[in-house]
Tab-separated table of C-alpha atoms and ligand atoms in Angstrom:
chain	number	residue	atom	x	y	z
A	10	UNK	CA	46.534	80.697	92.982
A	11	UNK	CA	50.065	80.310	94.595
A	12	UNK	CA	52.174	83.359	94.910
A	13	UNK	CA	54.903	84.180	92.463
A	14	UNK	CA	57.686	86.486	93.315
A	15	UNK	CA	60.500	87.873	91.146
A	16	UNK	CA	64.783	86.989	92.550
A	17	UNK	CA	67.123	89.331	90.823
A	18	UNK	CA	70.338	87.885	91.476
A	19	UNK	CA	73.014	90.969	91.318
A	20	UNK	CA	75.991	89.207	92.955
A	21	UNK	CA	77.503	89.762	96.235
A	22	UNK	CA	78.424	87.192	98.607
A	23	UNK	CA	75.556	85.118	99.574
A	24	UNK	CA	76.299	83.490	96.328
A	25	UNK	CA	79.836	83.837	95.575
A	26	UNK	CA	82.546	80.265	95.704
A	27	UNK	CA	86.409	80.486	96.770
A	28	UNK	CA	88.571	80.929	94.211
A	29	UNK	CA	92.466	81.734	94.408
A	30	UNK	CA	91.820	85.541	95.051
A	31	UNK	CA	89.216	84.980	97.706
A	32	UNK	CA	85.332	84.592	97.179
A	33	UNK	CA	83.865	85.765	94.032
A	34	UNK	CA	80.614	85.494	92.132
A	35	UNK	CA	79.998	82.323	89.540
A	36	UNK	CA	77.535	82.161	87.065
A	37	UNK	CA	75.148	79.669	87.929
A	38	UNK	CA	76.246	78.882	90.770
A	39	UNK	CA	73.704	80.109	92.734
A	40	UNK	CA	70.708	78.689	91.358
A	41	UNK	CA	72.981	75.355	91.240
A	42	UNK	CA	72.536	75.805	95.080
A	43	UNK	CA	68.783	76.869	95.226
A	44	UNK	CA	68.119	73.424	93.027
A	45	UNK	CA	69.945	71.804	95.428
A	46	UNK	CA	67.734	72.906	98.961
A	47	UNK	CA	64.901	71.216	99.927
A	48	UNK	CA	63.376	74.202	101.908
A	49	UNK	CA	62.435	75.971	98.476
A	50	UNK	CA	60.606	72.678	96.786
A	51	UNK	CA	58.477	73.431	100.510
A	52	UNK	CA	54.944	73.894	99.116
A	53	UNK	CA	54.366	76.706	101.678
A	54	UNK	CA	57.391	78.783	99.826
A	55	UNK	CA	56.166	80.556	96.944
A	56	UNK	CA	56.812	79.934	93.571
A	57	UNK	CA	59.594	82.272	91.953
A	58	UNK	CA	61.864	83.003	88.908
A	59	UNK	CA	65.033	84.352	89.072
A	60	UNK	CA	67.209	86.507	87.255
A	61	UNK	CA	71.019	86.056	86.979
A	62	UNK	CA	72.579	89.662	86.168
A	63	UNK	CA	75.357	89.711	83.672
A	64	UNK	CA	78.044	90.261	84.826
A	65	UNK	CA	77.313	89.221	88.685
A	66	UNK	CA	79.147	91.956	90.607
A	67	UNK	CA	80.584	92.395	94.245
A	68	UNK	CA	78.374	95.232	95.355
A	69	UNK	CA	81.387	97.405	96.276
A	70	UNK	CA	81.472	97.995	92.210
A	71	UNK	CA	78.034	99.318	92.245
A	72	UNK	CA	77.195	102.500	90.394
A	73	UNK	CA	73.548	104.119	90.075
A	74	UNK	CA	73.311	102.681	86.431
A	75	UNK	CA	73.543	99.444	88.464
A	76	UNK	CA	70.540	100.823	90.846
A	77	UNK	CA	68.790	101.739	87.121
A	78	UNK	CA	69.136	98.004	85.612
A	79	UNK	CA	67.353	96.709	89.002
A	80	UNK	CA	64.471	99.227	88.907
A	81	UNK	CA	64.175	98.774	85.034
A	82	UNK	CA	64.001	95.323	86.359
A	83	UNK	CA	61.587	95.330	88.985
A	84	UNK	CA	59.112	97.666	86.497
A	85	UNK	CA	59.450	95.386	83.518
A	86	UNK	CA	58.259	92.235	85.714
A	87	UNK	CA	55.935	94.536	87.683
A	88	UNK	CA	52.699	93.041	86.731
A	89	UNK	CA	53.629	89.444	86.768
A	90	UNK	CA	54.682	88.872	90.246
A	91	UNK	CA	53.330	89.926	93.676
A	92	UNK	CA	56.559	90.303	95.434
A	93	UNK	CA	60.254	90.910	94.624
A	94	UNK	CA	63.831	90.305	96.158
A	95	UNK	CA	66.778	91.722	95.229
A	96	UNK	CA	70.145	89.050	95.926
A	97	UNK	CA	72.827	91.957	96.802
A	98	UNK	CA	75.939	92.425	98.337
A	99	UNK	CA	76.011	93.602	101.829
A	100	UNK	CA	78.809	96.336	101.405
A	101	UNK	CA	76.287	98.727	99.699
A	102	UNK	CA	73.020	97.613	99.821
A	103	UNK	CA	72.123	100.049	102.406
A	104	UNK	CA	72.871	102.598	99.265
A	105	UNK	CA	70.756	100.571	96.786
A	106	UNK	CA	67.854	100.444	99.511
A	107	UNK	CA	68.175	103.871	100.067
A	108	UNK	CA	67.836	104.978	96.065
A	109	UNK	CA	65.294	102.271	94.770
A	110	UNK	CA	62.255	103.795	96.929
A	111	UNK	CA	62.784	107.174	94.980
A	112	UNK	CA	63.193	105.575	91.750
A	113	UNK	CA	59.939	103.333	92.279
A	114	UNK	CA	57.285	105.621	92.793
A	115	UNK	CA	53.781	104.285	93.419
A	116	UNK	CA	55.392	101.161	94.439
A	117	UNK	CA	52.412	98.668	95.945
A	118	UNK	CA	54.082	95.449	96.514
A	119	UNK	CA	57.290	94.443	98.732
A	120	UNK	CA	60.928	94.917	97.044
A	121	UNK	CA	62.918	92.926	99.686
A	122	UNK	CA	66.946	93.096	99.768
A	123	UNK	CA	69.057	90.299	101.005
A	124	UNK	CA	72.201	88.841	100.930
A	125	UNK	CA	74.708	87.152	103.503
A	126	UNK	CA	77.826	87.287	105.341
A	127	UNK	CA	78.812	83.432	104.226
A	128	UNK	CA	77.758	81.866	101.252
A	129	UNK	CA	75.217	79.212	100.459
A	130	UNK	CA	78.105	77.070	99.948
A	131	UNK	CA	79.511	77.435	103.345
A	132	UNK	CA	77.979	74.404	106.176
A	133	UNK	CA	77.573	77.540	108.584
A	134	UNK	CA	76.090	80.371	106.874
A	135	UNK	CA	73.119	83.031	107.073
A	136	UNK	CA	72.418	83.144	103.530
A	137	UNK	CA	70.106	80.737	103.835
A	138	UNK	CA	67.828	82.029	106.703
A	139	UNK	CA	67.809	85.433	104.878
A	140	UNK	CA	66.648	84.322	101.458
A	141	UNK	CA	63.814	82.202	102.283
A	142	UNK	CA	62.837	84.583	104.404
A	143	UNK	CA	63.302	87.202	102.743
A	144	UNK	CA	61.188	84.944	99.951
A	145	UNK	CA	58.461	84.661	102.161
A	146	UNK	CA	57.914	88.346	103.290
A	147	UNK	CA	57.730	89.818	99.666
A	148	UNK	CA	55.228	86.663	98.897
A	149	UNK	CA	53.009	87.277	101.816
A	150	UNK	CA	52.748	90.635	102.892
A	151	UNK	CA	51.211	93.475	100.902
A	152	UNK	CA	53.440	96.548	101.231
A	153	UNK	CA	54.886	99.304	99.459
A	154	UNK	CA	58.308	99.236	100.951
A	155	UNK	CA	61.514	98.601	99.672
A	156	UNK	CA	63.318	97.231	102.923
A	157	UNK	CA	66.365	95.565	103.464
A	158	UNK	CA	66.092	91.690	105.336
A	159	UNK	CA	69.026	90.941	107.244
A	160	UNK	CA	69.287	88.959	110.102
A	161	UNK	CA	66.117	88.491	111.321
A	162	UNK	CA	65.620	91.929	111.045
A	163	UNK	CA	63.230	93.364	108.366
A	164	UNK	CA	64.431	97.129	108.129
A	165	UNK	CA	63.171	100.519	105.936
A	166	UNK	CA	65.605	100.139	103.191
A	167	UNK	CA	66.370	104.055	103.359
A	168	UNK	CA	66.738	104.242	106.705
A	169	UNK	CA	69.468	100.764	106.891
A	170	UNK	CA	73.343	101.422	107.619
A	171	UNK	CA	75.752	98.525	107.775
A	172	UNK	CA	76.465	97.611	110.945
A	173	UNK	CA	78.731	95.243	111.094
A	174	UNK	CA	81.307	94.020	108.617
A	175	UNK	CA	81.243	90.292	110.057
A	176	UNK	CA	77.954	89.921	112.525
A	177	UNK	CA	75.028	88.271	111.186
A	178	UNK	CA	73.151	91.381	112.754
A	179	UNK	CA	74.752	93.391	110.030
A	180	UNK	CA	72.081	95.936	109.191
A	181	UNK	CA	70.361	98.519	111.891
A	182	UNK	CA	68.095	101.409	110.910
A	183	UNK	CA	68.667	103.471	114.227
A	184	UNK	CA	66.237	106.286	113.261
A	185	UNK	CA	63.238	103.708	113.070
A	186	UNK	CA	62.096	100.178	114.541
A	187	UNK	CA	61.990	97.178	112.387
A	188	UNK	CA	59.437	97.358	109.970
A	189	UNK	CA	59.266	93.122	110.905
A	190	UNK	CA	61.251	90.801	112.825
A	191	UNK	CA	61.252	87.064	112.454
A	192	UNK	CA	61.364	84.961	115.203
A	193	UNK	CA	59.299	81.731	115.995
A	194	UNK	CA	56.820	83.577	113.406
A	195	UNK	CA	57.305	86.658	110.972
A	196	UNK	CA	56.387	89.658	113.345
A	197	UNK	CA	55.355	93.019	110.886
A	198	UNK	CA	54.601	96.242	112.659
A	199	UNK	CA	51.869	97.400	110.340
A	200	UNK	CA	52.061	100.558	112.081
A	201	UNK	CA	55.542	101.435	110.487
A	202	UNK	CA	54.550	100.735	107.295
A	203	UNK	CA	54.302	102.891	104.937
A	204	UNK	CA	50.463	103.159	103.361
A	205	UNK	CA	49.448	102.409	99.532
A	206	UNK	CA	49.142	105.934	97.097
A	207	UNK	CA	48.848	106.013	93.967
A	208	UNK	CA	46.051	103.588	91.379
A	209	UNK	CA	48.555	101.174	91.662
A	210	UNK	CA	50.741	102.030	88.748
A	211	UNK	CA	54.408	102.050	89.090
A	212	UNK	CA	56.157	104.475	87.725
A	213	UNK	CA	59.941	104.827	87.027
A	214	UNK	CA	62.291	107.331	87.753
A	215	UNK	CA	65.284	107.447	85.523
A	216	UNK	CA	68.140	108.477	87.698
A	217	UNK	CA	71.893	109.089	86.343
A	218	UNK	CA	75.499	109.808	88.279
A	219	UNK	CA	75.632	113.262	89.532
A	220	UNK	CA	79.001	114.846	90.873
A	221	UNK	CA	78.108	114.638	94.591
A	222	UNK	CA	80.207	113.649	97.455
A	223	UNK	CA	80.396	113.330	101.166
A	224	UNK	CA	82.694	115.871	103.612
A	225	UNK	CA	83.036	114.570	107.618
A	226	UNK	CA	84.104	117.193	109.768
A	227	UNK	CA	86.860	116.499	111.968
A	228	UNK	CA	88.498	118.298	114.385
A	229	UNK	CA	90.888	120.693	112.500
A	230	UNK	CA	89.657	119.858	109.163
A	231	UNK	CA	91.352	122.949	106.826
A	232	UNK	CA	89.328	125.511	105.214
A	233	UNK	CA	91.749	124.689	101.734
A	234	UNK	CA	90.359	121.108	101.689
A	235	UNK	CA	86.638	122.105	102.380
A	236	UNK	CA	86.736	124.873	99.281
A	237	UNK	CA	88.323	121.815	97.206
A	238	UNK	CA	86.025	119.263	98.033
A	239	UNK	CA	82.953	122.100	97.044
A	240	UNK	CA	84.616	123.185	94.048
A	241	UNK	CA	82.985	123.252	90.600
A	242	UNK	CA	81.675	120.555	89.664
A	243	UNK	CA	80.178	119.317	91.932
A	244	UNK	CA	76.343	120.002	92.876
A	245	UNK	CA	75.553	118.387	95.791
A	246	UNK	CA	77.423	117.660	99.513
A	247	UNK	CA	76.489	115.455	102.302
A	248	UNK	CA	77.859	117.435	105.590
A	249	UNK	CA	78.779	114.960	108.009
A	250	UNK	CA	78.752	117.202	111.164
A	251	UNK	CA	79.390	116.514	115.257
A	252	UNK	CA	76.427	115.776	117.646
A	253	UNK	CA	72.977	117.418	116.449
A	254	UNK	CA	74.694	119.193	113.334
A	255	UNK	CA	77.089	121.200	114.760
A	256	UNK	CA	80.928	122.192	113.070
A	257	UNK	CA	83.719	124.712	113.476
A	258	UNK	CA	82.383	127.993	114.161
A	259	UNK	CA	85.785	129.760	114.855
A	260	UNK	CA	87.250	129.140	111.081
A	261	UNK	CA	85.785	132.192	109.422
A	262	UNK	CA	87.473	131.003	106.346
A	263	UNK	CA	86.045	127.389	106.164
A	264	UNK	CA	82.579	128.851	106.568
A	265	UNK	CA	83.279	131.023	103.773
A	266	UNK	CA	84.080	128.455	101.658
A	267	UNK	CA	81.109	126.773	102.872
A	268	UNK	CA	78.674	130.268	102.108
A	269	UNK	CA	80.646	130.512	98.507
A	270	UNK	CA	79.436	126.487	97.469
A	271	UNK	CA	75.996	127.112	98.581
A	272	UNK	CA	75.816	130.751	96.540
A	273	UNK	CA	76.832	129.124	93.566
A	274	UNK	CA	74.329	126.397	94.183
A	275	UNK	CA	75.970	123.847	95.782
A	276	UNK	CA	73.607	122.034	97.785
A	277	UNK	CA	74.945	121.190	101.205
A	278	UNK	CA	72.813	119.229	103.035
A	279	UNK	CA	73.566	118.485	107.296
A	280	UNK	CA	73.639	114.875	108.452
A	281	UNK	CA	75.235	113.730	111.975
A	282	UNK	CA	77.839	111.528	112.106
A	283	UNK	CA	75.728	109.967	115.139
A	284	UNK	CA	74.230	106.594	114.124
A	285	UNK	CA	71.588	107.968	116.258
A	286	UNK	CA	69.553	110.812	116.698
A	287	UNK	CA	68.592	114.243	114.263
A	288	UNK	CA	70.097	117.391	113.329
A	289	UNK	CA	68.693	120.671	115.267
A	290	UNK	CA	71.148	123.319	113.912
A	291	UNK	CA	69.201	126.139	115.848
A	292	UNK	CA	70.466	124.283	119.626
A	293	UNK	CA	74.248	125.357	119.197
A	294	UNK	CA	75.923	128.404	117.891
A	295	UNK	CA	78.344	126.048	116.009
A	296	UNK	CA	75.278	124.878	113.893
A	297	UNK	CA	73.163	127.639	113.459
A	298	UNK	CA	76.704	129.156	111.624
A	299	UNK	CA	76.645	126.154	109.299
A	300	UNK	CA	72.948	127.197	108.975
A	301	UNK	CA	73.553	130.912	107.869
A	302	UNK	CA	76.073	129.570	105.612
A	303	UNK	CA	73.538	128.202	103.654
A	304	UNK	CA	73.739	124.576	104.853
A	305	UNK	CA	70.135	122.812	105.227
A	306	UNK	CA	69.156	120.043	107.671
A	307	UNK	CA	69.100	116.654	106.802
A	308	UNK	CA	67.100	116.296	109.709
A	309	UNK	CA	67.536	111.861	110.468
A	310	UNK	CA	68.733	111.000	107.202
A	311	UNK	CA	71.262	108.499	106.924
A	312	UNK	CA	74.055	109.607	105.180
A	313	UNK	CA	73.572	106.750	102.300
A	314	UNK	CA	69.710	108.065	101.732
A	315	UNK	CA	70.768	111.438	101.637
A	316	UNK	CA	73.854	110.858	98.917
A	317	UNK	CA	70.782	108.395	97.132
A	318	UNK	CA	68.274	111.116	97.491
A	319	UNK	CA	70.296	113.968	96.116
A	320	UNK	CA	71.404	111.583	92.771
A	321	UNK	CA	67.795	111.035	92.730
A	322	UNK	CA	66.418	114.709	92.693
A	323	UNK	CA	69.536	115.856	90.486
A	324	UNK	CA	68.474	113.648	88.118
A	325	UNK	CA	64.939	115.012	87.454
A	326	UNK	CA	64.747	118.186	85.637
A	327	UNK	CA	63.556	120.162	88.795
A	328	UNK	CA	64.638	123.687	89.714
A	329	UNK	CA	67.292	124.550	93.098
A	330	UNK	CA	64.412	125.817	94.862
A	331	UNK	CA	62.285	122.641	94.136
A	332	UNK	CA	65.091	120.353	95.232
A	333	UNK	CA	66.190	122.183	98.283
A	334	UNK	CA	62.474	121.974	99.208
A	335	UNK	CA	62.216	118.116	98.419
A	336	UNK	CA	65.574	117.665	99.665
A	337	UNK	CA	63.412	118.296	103.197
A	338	UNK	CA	60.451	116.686	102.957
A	339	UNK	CA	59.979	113.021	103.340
A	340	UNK	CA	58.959	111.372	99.889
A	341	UNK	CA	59.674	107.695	101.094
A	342	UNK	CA	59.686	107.695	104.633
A	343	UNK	CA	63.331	108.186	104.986
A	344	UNK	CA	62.901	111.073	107.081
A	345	UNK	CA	61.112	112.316	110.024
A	346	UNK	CA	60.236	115.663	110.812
A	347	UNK	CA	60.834	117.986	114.443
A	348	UNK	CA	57.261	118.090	115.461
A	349	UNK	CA	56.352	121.455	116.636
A	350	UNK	CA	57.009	122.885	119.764
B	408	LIG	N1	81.935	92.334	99.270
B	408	LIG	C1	80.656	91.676	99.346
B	408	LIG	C2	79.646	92.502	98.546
B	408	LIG	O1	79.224	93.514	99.024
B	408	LIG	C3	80.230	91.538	100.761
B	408	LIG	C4	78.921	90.818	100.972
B	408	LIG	O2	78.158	90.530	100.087
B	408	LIG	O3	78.646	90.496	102.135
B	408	LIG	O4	79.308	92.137	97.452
C-alpha cells in the first residue's frame, strides 16, 4: 500500500500571487500549482489530499484558535493518513510549531511545517524544495514530532526561531541539532528523536487565548512600565533577560513590581535573549534577585515555546502549583534540563 499523507494548506507565502498591495493568498491557487508540477505525479512521492483553509491567512494574523482549527484538523484525519504537513507562513510558524506538540499529545506520526520565502509561482523559489520534501519526510519516517522543514533543515518545531526574514536558511533551533537534514539523501538523527508513548491514541488538547505577554529587559527599562506590563490581567510573562538570566539588580522598585506579579500569581517565567545557550539564575547576583522575586527558569526555552507553552497549560484546568511545576519540566522535548553537578 502507498503512503497517504494529509496537506493543510493555512496560507502564507509559499502559495500566495502578486496583487496591487503586494503578495497575498488566492484560493486555489495553490493546488492550481501542485496540478501543474511534475515532481508530485513522481510515483516515489506519496499520495496526499489537501486541505484549503477558509479564509487562507498570512500567518502574521494567526491567533491560537488558528493553532486549534489545525490540531482539530490533524485529529479528525488522524487515522486515515500516516503523515501530515502543515502549508504555513514563515513569520510565525516557529509559534505554531512550538504550541501544536502540547496540543497533540500521544502524537505517533510526523506533523511537518513548511512554507517558503518565494512562492511557487516565482521561476526562483524554495517553496518547492521544501514541500516535497517536507512531503516525503512525514510519508516515510515514523516519528512523533511536530518539526518545522525549512531549508534543508528538518528542525524540533518547539525549539525553531526565525532566522532570517529573507535567507532560504530561515529557521535555526540553536538549543538542539537538526532532527534531519537533506542533502544528496534525507539524513534523520534518530538519536534526537523523540520516542513513541502512549497506545497510539491521539489525544487533543483544547487550548484558548490567555492574557500573556512578553517583557525584554533593556538597559534602563523603568520600574512604572514593568508594574504595567504585570498588571491585572494578565497571568503569565515571558522574561526576556541578559546573558544566562540575569536583569537589574540595583532597581529595588522594579523588582518589587516584579515580587508583587508573582504574589498575586503572575507567572514569570526567565528566558535569555541569547539565541544560544540556558538560563542559570544562581551564577550572577543580578539573577538569583530575579530568582527571589519569584521569577522561575525557563531553562533553553525559546521564547515562542515558552509564550506557546504557558497558553497551553493556562488553558487546562490545572492548579498554580501544577503549572509552575510543568512550566519546568520538559513535556515535548522543548527543554533540556542542567544535569547535576
Ligand atoms: N508574511 C508571510 C507569512 O508569514 C511570510 C511568509 O510566509 O514567508 O504568512
Amino acid at each position: 500500500m502507498g503512503k497517504k499523507i494529509y496537506i493543510a494548506y493555512t496560507g502564507g507565502t509559499i502559495g500566495m500571487r502578486h496583487h496591487r498591495e503586494g503578495y497575498e493568498p488566492a484560493p486555489g491557487y495553490l493546488q492550481e500549482l501542485m496540478r501543474q508540477m511534475p515532481e508530485l505525479a513522481n510515483p516515489e512521492m506519496p499520495g496526499y489530499a489537501i486541505q484549503e483553509y477558509t479564509p487562507l491567512i498570512d500567518s502574521s494574523d494567526m491567533h491560537p484558535r488558528n493553532w486549534m482549527a489545525i490540531a482539530r484538523d490533524i485529529a479528525a484525519n488522524y487515522d486515515r493518513y500516516d503523515g501530515f504537513v502543515i502549508l504555513h507562513g514563515t513569520d510565525t510558524m516557529a509559534y505554531t510549531a512550538s504550541a501544536l506538540p502540547f496540543m497533540l499529545r500521544g502524537l505517533g506520526k510526523p506533523v511537518i511545517l513548511t512554507g517558503g520565502q518565494i512562492p511557487l509561482c516565482e521561476v526562483r523559489n524554495d517553496s518547492r524544495e521544501n514541500l516535497i520534501t517536507a512531503m516525503l519526510i512525514a510519508a516515510r519516517y515514523r516519528m512523533p514530532e511536530v518539526a518545522l522543514f525549512f531549508g534543508n533543515k528538518l528542525l524540533r518545531g518547539n525549539r525553531a526561531v526565525k532566522v532570517s526574514a529573507d535567507g532560504f536558511a530561515a529557521f535555526d533551533s540553536p538549543n538542539l541539532p537538526p532532527l534531519g537534514r537533506a542533502g544528496l539523501g534525507i539524513h534523520i538523527d534518530w538519536d534526537l528523536i523523540l520516542p513513541i508513548t502512549g497506545n497510539g491514541g491521539l489525544n487533543l488538547i483544547e487550548v484558548t487565548s490567555a492574557p500573556v505577554g512578553v517583557l525584554r529587559l533593556f538597559p534602563g527599562i523603568s520600574a512604572d512600565i514593568v508594574a504595567n506590563l504585570l498588571a491585572p490581567p494578565i497571568r503569565g510573562v515571558v522574561l526576556e533577560t541578559y546573558g544566562v538570566g540575569n536583569g537589574p539588580s540595583s532597581d529595588g522598585d522594579l523588582l518589587e513590581a516584579i515580587r508583587a506579579a508573582s504574589r498575586r500569581g503572575v507567572l514569570i517565567v526567565n528566558c535569555t535573549q541569547c539565541l544560544q545557550g540556558r538560563v542559570r539564575m544562581g551564577a550572577y547576583a543580578t539573577g538569583a534577585a530575579l530568582e527571589k522575586a519569584g521569577v522561575i527558569s525557563g531553562f533553553d526555552l525559546t521564547t515562542e515555546a515558552a509564550l506557546a507553552k504557558m497558553i497551553c497549560l493556562f488553558s487546562r484546568n490545572l492548579s498554580q502549583e501544577r503549572i509552575i511545576d510543568l512550566m519546568q519540566t520538559p513535556l515535548a522535548g522543548e527543554m533540556t534540563l542542567p544535569t547535576a553537578g
